[in-house]
Every structure is written in structure tokens, then in C-alpha cells.
Short mmCIF file of C-alpha atoms and ligand atoms in Angstrom, two decimals:
data_model
loop_
_atom_site.label_atom_id
_atom_site.label_comp_id
_atom_site.label_asym_id
_atom_site.label_seq_id
_atom_site.Cartn_x
_atom_site.Cartn_y
_atom_site.Cartn_z
CA MET A 190 -25.16 10.98 -13.77
CA LYS A 191 -24.83 14.35 -12.05
CA THR A 192 -22.91 14.02 -8.77
CA LEU A 193 -24.05 16.16 -5.83
CA LEU A 194 -21.05 17.68 -4.02
CA ILE A 195 -21.52 18.50 -0.31
CA LYS A 196 -18.81 20.27 1.72
CA VAL A 197 -19.00 19.80 5.49
CA ASP A 198 -17.07 20.70 8.61
CA PRO A 199 -15.02 17.52 9.23
CA GLU A 200 -14.98 18.01 13.01
CA ASN A 201 -18.57 18.98 13.53
CA PRO A 202 -20.78 18.18 10.54
CA SER A 203 -24.37 19.38 10.84
CA ALA A 204 -27.23 16.91 10.43
CA GLU A 205 -28.77 19.41 8.05
CA ALA A 206 -25.77 19.34 5.69
CA LEU A 207 -25.64 15.53 5.71
CA ALA A 208 -29.40 14.94 5.35
CA PRO A 209 -29.46 14.83 1.51
CA ALA A 210 -26.64 12.25 1.52
CA ALA A 211 -28.46 10.10 4.10
CA GLU A 212 -31.63 10.25 1.95
CA ILE A 213 -29.69 9.10 -1.11
CA LEU A 214 -28.32 6.10 0.83
CA LYS A 215 -31.79 5.21 2.15
CA ARG A 216 -33.15 5.28 -1.41
CA GLY A 217 -30.43 2.84 -2.59
CA GLY A 218 -27.99 5.38 -4.08
CA THR A 219 -24.23 5.80 -3.68
CA VAL A 220 -22.46 8.37 -1.44
CA VAL A 221 -18.72 8.91 -1.00
CA PHE A 222 -17.78 9.93 2.55
CA PRO A 223 -14.55 10.60 4.48
CA THR A 224 -13.26 8.25 7.19
CA GLU A 225 -10.13 8.51 9.36
CA THR A 226 -8.34 6.07 7.00
CA VAL A 227 -9.40 6.80 3.38
CA TYR A 228 -12.61 7.91 1.63
CA GLY A 229 -15.29 5.20 1.24
CA LEU A 230 -17.87 4.65 -1.53
CA GLY A 231 -21.02 3.86 0.44
CA GLY A 232 -24.32 2.11 -0.24
CA ASP A 233 -27.02 0.34 1.80
CA ALA A 234 -25.37 -2.92 2.98
CA THR A 235 -28.69 -4.71 3.31
CA HIS A 236 -29.52 -4.16 -0.36
CA SER A 237 -28.05 -6.16 -3.29
CA GLU A 238 -28.73 -3.43 -5.81
CA SER A 239 -26.72 -0.86 -3.84
CA ALA A 240 -23.78 -3.26 -3.78
CA GLU A 241 -24.07 -3.72 -7.53
CA LYS A 242 -23.98 0.06 -8.00
CA ILE A 243 -20.81 0.24 -5.87
CA TYR A 244 -19.07 -2.48 -7.91
CA ALA A 245 -20.11 -0.76 -11.15
CA ALA A 246 -18.93 2.73 -10.05
CA LYS A 247 -15.51 1.37 -8.98
CA GLY A 248 -15.11 -1.06 -11.87
CA ARG A 249 -14.49 -3.66 -9.19
CA PRO A 250 -14.79 -7.43 -9.66
CA SER A 251 -17.90 -8.56 -7.76
CA ASP A 252 -16.08 -11.44 -6.00
CA ASN A 253 -14.17 -8.86 -3.93
CA PRO A 254 -16.26 -8.32 -0.76
CA LEU A 255 -17.22 -4.98 0.83
CA ILE A 256 -16.73 -3.79 4.43
CA ILE A 257 -19.92 -2.82 6.28
CA HIS A 258 -19.65 0.35 8.38
CA ILE A 259 -21.65 0.82 11.59
CA SER A 260 -21.77 3.71 14.07
CA LYS A 261 -21.48 1.61 17.28
CA PRO A 262 -20.01 -1.85 17.90
CA GLU A 263 -23.40 -3.09 19.26
CA GLU A 264 -24.87 -2.54 15.80
CA ALA A 265 -22.88 -5.53 14.50
CA GLU A 266 -25.28 -8.00 16.19
CA PRO A 267 -28.04 -8.12 13.54
CA TYR A 268 -25.51 -8.71 10.78
CA ALA A 269 -22.68 -10.89 12.19
CA GLU A 270 -22.04 -13.70 14.70
CA THR A 271 -19.91 -11.97 17.32
CA ASN A 272 -17.86 -13.65 20.08
CA LYS A 273 -15.79 -12.67 23.13
CA LEU A 274 -12.80 -11.66 21.07
CA TRP A 275 -14.99 -9.31 18.99
CA HIS A 276 -16.11 -7.60 22.20
CA ARG A 277 -12.51 -7.22 23.42
CA LEU A 278 -11.40 -5.79 20.05
CA ALA A 279 -14.41 -3.44 20.05
CA ARG A 280 -13.61 -2.19 23.56
CA HIS A 281 -9.97 -1.49 22.71
CA PHE A 282 -10.08 -0.23 19.14
CA MET A 283 -13.58 0.99 18.18
CA PRO A 284 -14.40 3.42 16.85
CA GLY A 285 -11.11 3.27 14.96
CA PRO A 286 -9.12 1.93 12.03
CA LEU A 287 -9.88 -1.78 12.56
CA THR A 288 -12.06 -4.10 10.44
CA VAL A 289 -13.08 -7.48 11.85
CA ILE A 290 -14.26 -10.43 9.75
CA LEU A 291 -16.97 -12.55 11.38
CA PRO A 292 -19.47 -15.20 10.21
CA LYS A 293 -22.31 -13.37 8.50
CA LYS A 294 -26.04 -13.46 9.18
CA ASP A 295 -28.71 -13.60 6.44
CA THR A 296 -29.46 -9.85 6.79
CA ILE A 297 -26.39 -9.14 4.63
CA PRO A 298 -26.82 -10.31 1.03
CA LEU A 299 -24.14 -12.45 -0.60
CA THR A 300 -23.61 -9.75 -3.25
CA VAL A 301 -22.08 -7.59 -0.49
CA THR A 302 -19.69 -10.31 0.70
CA GLY A 303 -18.64 -11.48 -2.77
CA GLY A 304 -20.38 -14.80 -2.14
CA LEU A 305 -18.53 -15.48 1.15
CA ASP A 306 -20.28 -16.66 4.35
CA SER A 307 -18.34 -14.07 6.38
CA VAL A 308 -18.71 -10.30 6.64
CA ALA A 309 -16.17 -7.55 7.35
CA VAL A 310 -17.39 -5.05 10.00
CA ARG A 311 -15.89 -1.67 10.86
CA CYS A 312 -16.85 1.23 13.10
CA PRO A 313 -14.95 4.27 11.74
CA ALA A 314 -13.66 7.08 13.98
CA HIS A 315 -14.67 10.05 11.84
CA PRO A 316 -17.43 12.49 12.84
CA VAL A 317 -18.76 12.70 9.26
CA ALA A 318 -18.87 8.92 8.71
CA LEU A 319 -20.45 8.32 12.12
CA LYS A 320 -23.13 10.98 11.73
CA LEU A 321 -23.99 9.83 8.20
CA ILE A 322 -24.39 6.20 9.31
CA GLU A 323 -26.52 7.30 12.28
CA LEU A 324 -28.79 9.39 10.05
CA THR A 325 -29.42 6.46 7.70
CA GLY A 326 -29.99 3.90 10.48
CA LEU A 327 -28.37 1.39 8.10
CA PRO A 328 -25.10 -0.50 7.91
CA VAL A 329 -23.21 1.21 5.08
CA ALA A 330 -21.19 -1.00 2.71
CA ALA A 331 -18.13 0.86 1.53
CA PRO A 332 -14.92 -0.03 -0.25
CA SER A 333 -12.26 2.64 -0.74
CA ALA A 334 -13.62 5.30 -3.12
CA ASN A 335 -11.08 4.84 -5.93
CA ILE A 336 -11.39 3.31 -9.38
CA SER A 337 -10.35 -0.32 -8.88
CA GLY A 338 -6.56 -0.71 -8.97
CA LYS A 339 -5.72 2.96 -8.23
CA PRO A 340 -4.39 4.21 -4.87
CA SER A 341 -7.16 4.83 -2.29
CA PRO A 342 -8.32 8.47 -2.10
CA THR A 343 -7.27 10.51 0.94
CA CYS A 344 -8.93 13.82 -0.03
CA ALA A 345 -12.01 14.88 -2.01
CA ALA A 346 -9.92 15.95 -5.04
CA HIS A 347 -8.77 12.32 -5.52
CA VAL A 348 -12.37 11.12 -5.28
CA ILE A 349 -13.58 13.68 -7.82
CA GLU A 350 -10.76 12.63 -10.18
CA ASP A 351 -11.94 8.99 -10.05
CA LEU A 352 -15.70 9.05 -9.42
CA ASP A 353 -17.31 12.36 -10.45
CA GLY A 354 -20.31 11.42 -12.60
CA ARG A 355 -20.21 7.77 -11.43
CA VAL A 356 -21.80 8.21 -7.96
CA ASP A 357 -24.84 10.11 -6.65
CA CYS A 358 -23.03 12.20 -4.04
CA ILE A 359 -19.53 13.07 -2.77
CA ILE A 360 -19.07 14.53 0.72
CA ASP A 361 -15.93 16.66 1.03
CA GLY A 362 -14.68 16.40 4.61
CA GLY A 363 -11.04 17.38 4.09
CA GLU A 364 -7.98 15.15 4.35
CA CYS A 365 -8.03 11.69 6.00
CA THR A 366 -5.83 11.37 9.08
CA PHE A 367 -4.11 7.99 8.62
CA GLY A 368 -4.07 7.84 4.83
CA VAL A 369 -3.88 4.04 4.63
CA GLU A 370 -6.85 1.69 4.93
CA SER A 371 -7.93 -0.01 8.14
CA THR A 372 -6.23 -3.04 9.65
CA ILE A 373 -8.23 -6.17 8.72
CA VAL A 374 -8.34 -9.21 11.01
CA LYS A 375 -10.30 -12.44 10.70
CA ILE A 376 -11.49 -13.95 13.98
CA THR A 377 -10.73 -17.69 14.02
CA GLY A 378 -11.61 -18.54 17.66
CA GLU A 379 -12.31 -17.15 21.15
CA ASP A 380 -8.70 -15.97 21.42
CA SER A 381 -7.20 -16.24 17.95
CA LEU A 382 -7.15 -14.16 14.81
CA ILE A 383 -5.32 -13.74 11.51
CA LEU A 384 -4.01 -10.35 10.41
CA LEU A 385 -5.00 -10.00 6.74
CA ARG A 386 -4.18 -6.35 6.06
CA PRO A 387 -1.97 -4.20 8.31
CA GLY A 388 -3.05 -0.66 9.17
CA ALA A 389 -2.86 1.85 12.01
CA VAL A 390 -3.94 -0.78 14.57
CA THR A 391 -0.57 -2.53 14.62
CA TYR A 392 0.46 -6.18 15.14
CA ASP A 393 1.80 -5.28 18.61
CA ALA A 394 -1.46 -3.56 19.59
CA LEU A 395 -3.45 -6.65 18.53
CA CYS A 396 -1.13 -8.88 20.59
CA CYS A 397 -2.10 -6.91 23.71
CA VAL A 398 -5.73 -8.02 23.26
CA CYS A 399 -5.40 -11.47 21.68
CA SER A 400 -2.83 -14.15 22.60
CA ASP A 401 -2.77 -15.89 19.21
CA VAL A 402 -2.16 -13.45 16.34
CA THR A 403 -1.01 -14.93 13.02
CA VAL A 404 0.16 -12.71 10.18
CA SER A 405 -1.18 -13.91 6.83
CA ASP A 406 1.55 -14.80 4.34
CA THR A 407 0.04 -12.38 1.81
CA VAL A 408 0.80 -9.33 4.03
CA MET A 409 4.47 -9.41 3.00
CA ASN A 410 4.79 -11.99 0.25
CA LYS A 411 3.54 -12.60 -3.25
CA LEU A 412 0.60 -14.93 -3.75
CA LYS A 413 1.67 -18.31 -5.08
CA GLU A 414 0.22 -19.39 -8.40
CA ASN A 415 -3.38 -20.65 -8.04
CA GLU A 416 -3.41 -19.70 -4.33
CA ARG A 417 -6.77 -18.41 -3.03
CA PRO A 418 -6.10 -15.66 -0.51
CA LEU A 419 -8.15 -15.29 2.72
CA CYS A 420 -8.65 -11.67 1.74
CA PRO A 421 -9.89 -11.69 -1.89
CA GLY A 422 -8.68 -8.11 -2.46
CA SER A 423 -5.06 -9.19 -2.09
CA LYS A 424 -5.11 -11.05 -5.40
CA TYR A 425 -5.74 -7.90 -7.44
CA ARG A 426 -3.20 -5.35 -8.68
CA HIS A 427 -3.56 -2.43 -6.32
CA TYR A 428 -2.19 0.97 -5.37
CA ALA A 429 0.11 1.07 -8.39
CA PRO A 430 0.95 4.27 -10.25
CA GLU A 431 0.94 4.06 -14.07
CA LYS A 432 4.74 4.33 -14.11
CA PRO A 433 6.68 1.23 -12.96
CA LEU A 434 7.72 1.57 -9.30
CA THR A 435 10.87 0.05 -7.74
CA LEU A 436 11.58 0.02 -3.99
CA VAL A 437 15.09 0.67 -2.74
CA GLY A 438 16.45 -1.02 0.40
CA GLY A 439 19.81 -1.12 2.20
CA SER A 440 21.93 1.55 3.87
CA GLU A 441 20.90 5.21 3.89
CA GLU A 442 24.06 6.27 2.01
CA ALA A 443 23.54 3.71 -0.74
CA ARG A 444 19.89 4.68 -1.14
CA ILE A 445 20.72 8.36 -1.54
CA SER A 446 23.39 7.82 -4.19
CA TYR A 447 21.15 5.33 -6.00
CA PHE A 448 18.27 7.84 -6.02
CA ALA A 449 20.62 10.57 -7.32
CA GLU A 450 21.82 8.38 -10.21
CA ARG A 451 18.30 7.33 -11.18
CA GLN A 452 17.12 10.94 -10.99
CA LYS A 453 19.84 11.95 -13.48
CA GLU A 454 18.48 9.27 -15.83
CA GLY A 455 15.03 10.88 -15.62
CA ALA A 456 13.27 8.91 -12.87
CA VAL A 457 10.79 10.31 -10.34
CA ILE A 458 11.88 9.83 -6.70
CA ILE A 459 9.54 9.46 -3.70
CA CYS A 460 11.70 10.00 -0.63
CA TYR A 461 12.08 11.29 2.93
CA ASP A 462 12.55 15.03 3.60
CA GLU A 463 16.18 14.49 4.69
CA GLN A 464 17.06 12.59 1.51
CA ALA A 465 15.59 15.33 -0.71
CA GLU A 466 18.36 17.67 0.46
CA HIS A 467 20.83 15.50 -1.50
CA LEU A 468 18.76 15.47 -4.71
CA GLU A 469 17.75 17.99 -7.39
CA SER A 470 14.39 19.52 -6.52
CA HIS A 471 12.61 18.60 -9.78
CA SER A 472 10.96 15.14 -9.99
CA VAL A 473 11.15 14.63 -6.21
CA ILE A 474 8.11 13.96 -4.03
CA THR A 475 8.68 14.01 -0.28
CA VAL A 476 6.53 12.06 2.18
CA GLY A 477 7.81 13.35 5.53
CA LYS A 478 10.79 12.82 7.85
CA LYS A 479 12.51 9.42 7.88
CA ASP A 480 11.26 8.53 11.35
CA ASP A 481 7.78 10.02 11.01
CA LEU A 482 5.73 7.03 9.89
CA GLU A 483 2.43 8.83 10.52
CA ALA A 484 3.35 11.63 8.11
CA GLN A 485 4.49 9.04 5.54
CA GLY A 486 1.18 7.17 5.82
CA HIS A 487 -0.77 10.39 5.50
CA ARG A 488 1.11 11.31 2.29
CA LEU A 489 1.65 7.88 0.70
CA PHE A 490 -1.33 7.55 -1.65
CA ALA A 491 -1.22 11.21 -2.67
CA ALA A 492 2.45 10.68 -3.60
CA LEU A 493 1.61 7.57 -5.64
CA ARG A 494 -1.00 9.59 -7.56
CA GLU A 495 1.28 12.61 -7.94
CA CYS A 496 4.13 10.70 -9.55
CA ASP A 497 2.01 10.04 -12.63
CA SER A 498 1.59 13.77 -13.19
CA LEU A 499 5.37 14.40 -13.15
CA GLU A 500 7.67 13.83 -16.08
CA GLY A 501 9.75 10.65 -15.95
CA ARG A 502 9.56 7.06 -17.13
CA CYS A 503 9.74 5.27 -13.80
CA VAL A 504 9.57 5.80 -10.03
CA TYR A 505 11.82 4.85 -7.09
CA ALA A 506 10.83 4.91 -3.40
CA ASN A 507 12.22 3.69 -0.06
CA LEU A 508 11.51 0.14 1.07
CA PRO A 509 9.88 0.76 4.50
CA SER A 510 10.79 -1.14 7.64
CA THR A 511 8.15 -3.62 8.83
CA ASP A 512 8.04 -2.35 12.45
CA GLY A 513 4.83 -0.92 13.92
CA PHE A 514 2.83 1.17 11.45
CA GLY A 515 5.73 0.57 9.00
CA LEU A 516 4.21 -2.84 8.16
CA ALA A 517 1.14 -1.09 6.67
CA LEU A 518 3.35 1.13 4.49
CA TYR A 519 5.48 -1.87 3.48
CA ASN A 520 2.36 -3.88 2.54
CA ARG A 521 0.95 -1.11 0.29
CA LEU A 522 4.27 -0.18 -1.34
CA ILE A 523 5.44 -3.74 -2.01
CA ARG A 524 2.20 -4.35 -3.90
CA ALA A 525 2.31 -1.01 -5.71
CA ALA A 526 5.82 -2.08 -6.84
CA ALA A 527 4.69 -5.61 -7.77
CA HIS A 528 7.43 -6.83 -5.34
CA THR A 529 10.27 -5.18 -7.30
CA VAL A 530 13.04 -4.32 -4.79
CA VAL A 531 16.71 -3.42 -5.31
CA TYR A 532 19.50 -3.29 -2.69
CA PRO A 533 22.22 -0.98 -4.10
CA ASP A 534 24.68 -2.09 -1.36
CA GLN A 535 24.60 -5.53 -2.92
CA LEU A 536 24.94 -4.47 -6.56
O1 TXA B 841 -10.13 1.77 5.82
C1 TXA B 841 -10.86 1.01 5.18
O2 TXA B 841 -10.99 -0.18 5.47
C2 TXA B 841 -11.62 1.61 3.97
C3 TXA B 841 -12.63 2.62 4.51
C4 TXA B 841 -13.50 3.18 3.41
O3 TXA B 841 -13.38 2.04 5.53
N1 TXA B 841 -12.23 0.58 3.20
C5 TXA B 841 -11.53 -0.29 2.42
O4 TXA B 841 -12.32 -1.19 1.70
O5 TXA B 841 -10.33 -0.30 2.33
P1 TXA B 841 -11.76 -2.02 0.47
O6 TXA B 841 -12.99 -2.67 -0.10
O7 TXA B 841 -11.01 -1.16 -0.46
O8 TXA B 841 -10.87 -3.11 1.10
C6 TXA B 841 -11.46 -4.12 1.88
C7 TXA B 841 -10.69 -5.39 1.79
C8 TXA B 841 -10.71 -6.04 0.41
O9 TXA B 841 -9.38 -6.44 0.08
C9 TXA B 841 -11.59 -7.25 0.59
O10 TXA B 841 -11.16 -8.34 -0.21
C10 TXA B 841 -11.45 -7.55 2.09
O11 TXA B 841 -11.34 -6.30 2.69
N2 TXA B 841 -12.65 -8.20 2.65
C11 TXA B 841 -13.88 -7.68 2.80
N3 TXA B 841 -14.75 -8.59 3.30
C12 TXA B 841 -14.04 -9.72 3.49
C13 TXA B 841 -14.37 -11.03 3.97
N4 TXA B 841 -15.59 -11.35 4.34
N5 TXA B 841 -13.37 -11.95 4.02
C14 TXA B 841 -12.11 -11.62 3.63
N6 TXA B 841 -11.75 -10.40 3.17
C15 TXA B 841 -12.69 -9.47 3.09
MG1 MG B 842 -9.58 -0.64 -1.76
#
């Protein structure tokens, strides 16, 4: 199919520029749009056929449910059973990078939720996403706009690389702010939830609003054999570059000399700006200063894509700390590396 490309002002998109995209969604087509986390591949969430088109475009297994995007928290009511905790989360974090899983209502077809009786709801904080949803008057189902298994796209060039010719429209709204996908929580009671995927709304921030926050085992650890995860997406290979990736932990000194040795053997190194000063400049991809987690999040998926275009057999990157936003980076990288970690201090 021929994909329509629309470029808009990310801060102040005009209704006129977005109108063709809204029409496509209303007619059951697929539109890629920017959010503050990553780009999403949208379709009408009340329509089974739109969901099927999304799964087909991504090459995604249809048992992996989609998030529905709304422009105001109140719009969740026709589609999900909300409770007091939902309203508290909405007041504190919406619009923003938080997705909440609630029992679903019949208005959302089972094709959208991968057969589950729950639905994931998110109100994104991006002017383009919000205006587009408003113009359609629909909840918009959208997974990340990458081919299944690849890192999520954080700019239009990544989307075009993966989905040009596979979707009806791509809206170019520049680079995404956070660069990692939303935090996902599942509400389990009036004051309890489970953190299923960490993102920019951190564990500590959730604890300020809810007194019983459990972190799902799959956030940091490998799934056990035959285990069915609460978040179906966590059972699939994800985020991984084509080249094998190994994470490097331990002291700063040991990491730097380990990176230098591996680089001499022909590896690609993803590292902090400060570490790059101790390495040759070829085959190095920097993601920001060591303490600047926001910059690292913003650059992470672009770096994972970039390493495949550089020469080298394999890739090494820092094992992030699990504090604050670091947990989101840890969660993505540990899966991209299929849990392969080395500690050179201990070798
Ligand atoms: O930031 C984001 O959340 C982006 C932007 C586009 O909004 N979207 C995104 O969607 O990351 P996706 O489909 O790539 O990841 C959603 C994850 C999947 O792992 C899926 O299994 C899980 O959410 N999920 C969706 N609905 C669920 C449900 N009802 N129960 C459990 N997990 C669910
Ligand atoms: Mg995804």
C-alpha cells in the first residue's frame, strides 16, 4: 500500500494537518502517530478489523494485547471498569506516560485485548496524539510502531524503516521525549496494584499514590519455563539488535578496561559520554552522561538500532542501576541482552 506521510508541528499541530489521518482512523485504517514515550501504530479500538490490521502490519502475535489511547481520563468510562485508585492515578499522572490495566467492558472487542477480559488504558501527553484522538472521537488502539521484536521507534525515520508501505499513514512529529514506553500497572484492588512494565512514572512515584505496589517478577527476571506472564508482551523477544548484546556491570574502572579490550577485538560499544573518552572513537555509540538517565532513555532505542549499522560482531553496553527511571532502562536492556551480563571485576 502507499503510505501517506504527514509532517506536523509537534507542539502545536493544526486540526487541518491532522484531518486526513483522523479520517483514515474513522474509516478503519492504520495511522502511526508520535507520543511522549515512543511512536504508536493506531487503529479504531472499537473495531476488530482495525486491530487485525495493526497485528498484520507489525507482524505481531494476536495474543499480545493492545493499549487503548484516550484524550481525557473520563473517556475511559465507556470501555473499562474504573475504581478509586484509577481516579487517583489519573489525577496524578494523566495525561502522561502511564498505562493502567482495568477490567474491560463489551465495547472493546476481544481481538484488541488478545482474548483477555482486561484492557490497558493510556492518556498520552503529546499534543499530536491528543489532538488526533480528539478529532476521531474514538479510543485509539496502538502498540509501539515497530516491527515485532525490534526496538520501539522514537522518531519518524525509525517508523519509516519498519512500516513504510505497511500502514495507511505516518505522522512525523519529531523525536519522542522519554524514548522508552509507558509504565504499565494492573489495578488489583481499591489501593493495590502490580507494576508490570517500568517507565517514566517510577516505582517511587506510584508509591506516593498507592500504598500497596508490587513489582512483577518479570520486570527484572527471566520468565520461568511454562510461566504465563501477567503482561503477555513480556514473553516475547524484544528490543534486541541483530548482533548479540552483553551488559557489563561492576566498577567503573573495570567496565572501561573491559570495553576497551572488547573494542580491540572488534565489538561495538554503547556507553556513557565520559567512558567514550577512554575508547577509540570508531564503533562507539554514546547515550549521554553517566548520571543523566533522561538522556540515556531518550537515546536508548536509537542506539540499539544504530549498532546494527556499524561494523562489528557483537555489542557491549552498561548494566543500568535499578533506581528511579533506571529500572525502565534496566528492564529494556536486560531483555535486549537476553539476560546476558558479565562482571569484569569478578573474572
Ligand atoms: O508508551 C507506550 O505504552 C506505547 C505508546 C505507543 O503508547 N505503547 C506500547 O504498546 O508500548 P505495546 O503494545 O508495544 O506494549 C504494550 C504492552 C504489551 O507488552 C502487552 O502485552 C501489554 O502492554 N498489555 C496490553 N494490554 C494488556 C492487558 N490487558 N493485560 C496485560 N498486559 C497488557
Ligand atoms: Mg512494543
